[in-house]
Each structure stands twice: as structure tokens, then as C-alpha cells.
Amino acid sequence: MTRYSKQWLRTEELEKMFNYSDLSEKYEIWMYLLYTPALRVSEAINVKVRDLDGRHECIEIWGGKGKDETELQKAHCDVKVIKRIERYCEHCNLRPNDYIMFSQKSRQVDRSQVYRVLNDICSKAGIDKKIGTHTMRRSRAEHLLDNGLPLTYVSKYLRHKNLSTTMKYLDISLADIQRELQKIDDSISLIV
């Protein structure tokens, strides 16, 4: 059984990582691929230039979790992020069959390298957390929920088969519950 980091990044922490002054374009793109479309690391490292679909605002995922390598899933991705990734691909002279997440030897990157890079950026950005590659996906889900996207939509966005899968790794804290109850209580006139 795979164990995922239970850590997730608050919006401010994620911004610190993206705004880290020595962040290379390469690693910025890696973070975009993991965060914006909420890709699993196994999906992100398999994305090739040809899989970017700006017209439909998605990234094509071939052989994602639980799928045959010939099966296609589409992960929604903001068109601005896709265009940013495409510009990076042009800067690197990547061809349609090239992996976007590549190692220094122009080969597909290993998931352990992605883990090391993310933790290094996190540390250098002044965030005292040990994160995993799944942290970006988990953070995206938390941020979508915090901004009011219903759980069923978040589950679909993450490409989960069952809503219960989404619920298992998304923690709803006591503070989250209190905040939501406060909104409801503020809208109901109770005489106390």
C-alpha cells in the first residue's frame, strides 16, 4: 500500500514556493504540472509535450492509475498554465514525444527525484514541512474545497472513482467546521 504524506500546503506556503527567488523554470513547471491539474506524480512524469491540449484546457493522461496505458483520461488545466508550460517546452526545444519532466540526461525523471526537488524548494522557501509528491495534489484539493467547490466536483476533478476515496485523504479540521458553522449561524437570526 502506498503511503502519502498527510501534509498539505496552505496557499501562502505554495506561493512562497512559486515565488522562491532561485526557483528554476524547470522546477516551476514541475510544480505547475503537479498542482494545477492535480496530477499524481506517476501521471506527471509521463506527460509529453503532445499531451498538452490548450484548446480544451486539459492535459491528456495515458494509462493513469488503474488504467491500461492505452486508456485516456483528461485532467483539467487552466489555459494560462498550459501556455506557460508550452513556452517552457519551446525554450527547451522539446519535441512532441519528449517528456516535460526530464532529468539532466533528457530522460524521463524518476519520482524520487521529484520528491527531493519538492522538499528542497519547500525548505529553501522557508517552509518547515516534509512534503511528498502527493502533497501538491492534496493541496490543490484542499484549496478547491476551501474556495467552495463541492466535494463531488473535487472528486471528479481528481479523477477518483469513488467519493469515499476523496474523503479518505482530505482532512476536514475542527477549524474548518467551525468556520462553516459560523457562516451558517451568522445567516440565521437566533435570539440568544
Short mmCIF file of C-alpha atoms in Angstrom, two decimals, residues 23-131:
data_model
loop_
_atom_site.label_atom_id
_atom_site.label_comp_id
_atom_site.label_asym_id
_atom_site.label_seq_id
_atom_site.Cartn_x
_atom_site.Cartn_y
_atom_site.Cartn_z
CA LEU A 23 13.39 28.65 -8.45
CA SER A 24 14.41 27.39 -11.89
CA GLU A 25 11.95 27.43 -14.76
CA LYS A 26 12.24 23.64 -14.95
CA TYR A 27 11.13 23.09 -11.35
CA GLU A 28 8.45 25.75 -11.57
CA ILE A 29 6.93 23.75 -14.44
CA TRP A 30 7.15 20.56 -12.39
CA MET A 31 5.19 22.23 -9.60
CA TYR A 32 2.60 23.54 -12.08
CA LEU A 33 2.12 20.03 -13.51
CA LEU A 34 1.63 18.53 -10.07
CA TYR A 35 -0.54 21.29 -8.62
CA THR A 36 -2.83 22.91 -11.20
CA PRO A 37 -4.27 19.77 -12.84
CA ALA A 38 -3.70 17.82 -9.57
CA LEU A 39 -1.74 15.09 -11.30
CA ARG A 40 -0.38 12.10 -9.45
CA VAL A 41 3.42 12.00 -9.72
CA SER A 42 3.18 8.84 -11.83
CA GLU A 43 0.94 10.74 -14.26
CA ALA A 44 3.00 13.95 -14.25
CA ILE A 45 6.30 12.24 -15.09
CA ASN A 46 4.62 10.58 -18.07
CA VAL A 47 3.23 13.80 -19.61
CA LYS A 48 4.71 14.50 -23.01
CA VAL A 49 4.55 17.75 -24.96
CA ARG A 50 1.88 16.28 -27.25
CA ASP A 51 -0.39 15.69 -24.22
CA LEU A 52 -0.98 19.41 -23.67
CA ASP A 53 -4.36 20.47 -25.03
CA GLY A 54 -4.83 24.22 -24.64
CA ARG A 55 -7.90 24.28 -26.84
CA HIS A 56 -9.80 22.01 -24.45
CA GLU A 57 -7.95 23.28 -21.34
CA CYS A 58 -6.71 19.86 -20.34
CA ILE A 59 -3.76 17.54 -20.17
CA GLU A 60 -4.19 14.08 -21.60
CA ILE A 61 -3.28 11.29 -19.21
CA TRP A 62 -2.50 7.95 -20.81
CA GLY A 63 -2.59 4.92 -18.53
CA GLY A 64 -3.35 6.77 -15.30
CA LYS A 65 -3.96 5.00 -12.00
CA GLY A 66 -5.96 1.82 -12.53
CA LYS A 67 -6.00 2.31 -16.30
CA ASP A 68 -4.41 0.50 -19.20
CA GLU A 69 -1.67 2.51 -20.94
CA THR A 70 -3.95 2.89 -23.97
CA GLU A 71 -6.79 4.42 -21.92
CA LEU A 72 -7.14 8.19 -21.97
CA GLN A 73 -8.25 10.45 -19.14
CA LYS A 74 -8.28 14.22 -19.31
CA ALA A 75 -7.17 16.41 -16.44
CA HIS A 76 -8.49 19.96 -16.49
CA CYS A 77 -5.72 22.57 -16.53
CA ASP A 78 -6.05 26.35 -16.70
CA VAL A 79 -5.18 27.54 -20.21
CA LYS A 80 -2.71 30.11 -18.79
CA VAL A 81 -0.77 27.29 -17.14
CA ILE A 82 -0.82 25.23 -20.33
CA LYS A 83 0.51 28.20 -22.28
CA ARG A 84 3.22 28.69 -19.63
CA ILE A 85 4.24 25.03 -19.98
CA GLU A 86 4.21 25.31 -23.78
CA ARG A 87 6.56 28.33 -23.63
CA TYR A 88 8.88 26.30 -21.41
CA CYS A 89 8.79 23.44 -23.92
CA GLU A 90 9.76 25.89 -26.67
CA HIS A 91 12.65 27.26 -24.55
CA CYS A 92 13.93 23.72 -24.09
CA ASN A 93 13.36 22.77 -27.74
CA LEU A 94 11.21 19.84 -26.69
CA ARG A 95 9.54 17.82 -29.43
CA PRO A 96 6.01 16.34 -29.23
CA ASN A 97 7.23 12.94 -27.94
CA ASP A 98 9.55 14.42 -25.29
CA TYR A 99 8.71 14.21 -21.60
CA ILE A 100 8.09 17.58 -19.98
CA MET A 101 9.56 16.41 -16.67
CA PHE A 102 13.00 15.23 -17.69
CA SER A 103 16.27 14.65 -15.88
CA GLN A 104 19.54 16.32 -16.76
CA LYS A 105 20.19 13.50 -19.18
CA SER A 106 16.99 14.39 -21.11
CA ARG A 107 15.33 11.20 -19.91
CA GLN A 108 12.09 10.82 -18.04
CA VAL A 109 12.58 11.93 -14.45
CA ASP A 110 12.32 9.46 -11.58
CA ARG A 111 9.64 10.05 -8.94
CA SER A 112 12.28 10.03 -6.18
CA GLN A 113 13.99 12.99 -7.86
CA VAL A 114 10.70 14.87 -7.92
CA TYR A 115 10.34 14.17 -4.18
CA ARG A 116 13.84 15.51 -3.46
CA VAL A 117 13.31 18.62 -5.60
CA LEU A 118 9.97 19.49 -3.97
CA ASN A 119 11.37 19.10 -0.46
CA ASP A 120 14.43 21.17 -1.36
CA ILE A 121 12.27 24.01 -2.72
CA CYS A 122 9.97 23.78 0.29
CA SER A 123 12.90 24.03 2.69
CA LYS A 124 14.63 26.86 0.81
CA ALA A 125 11.35 28.79 0.67
CA GLY A 126 11.32 28.71 4.48
CA ILE A 127 8.54 26.18 4.96
CA ASP A 128 9.14 23.77 7.83
CA LYS A 129 7.34 20.73 6.44
CA LYS A 130 8.43 17.46 4.94
CA ILE A 131 6.21 17.02 1.94
#
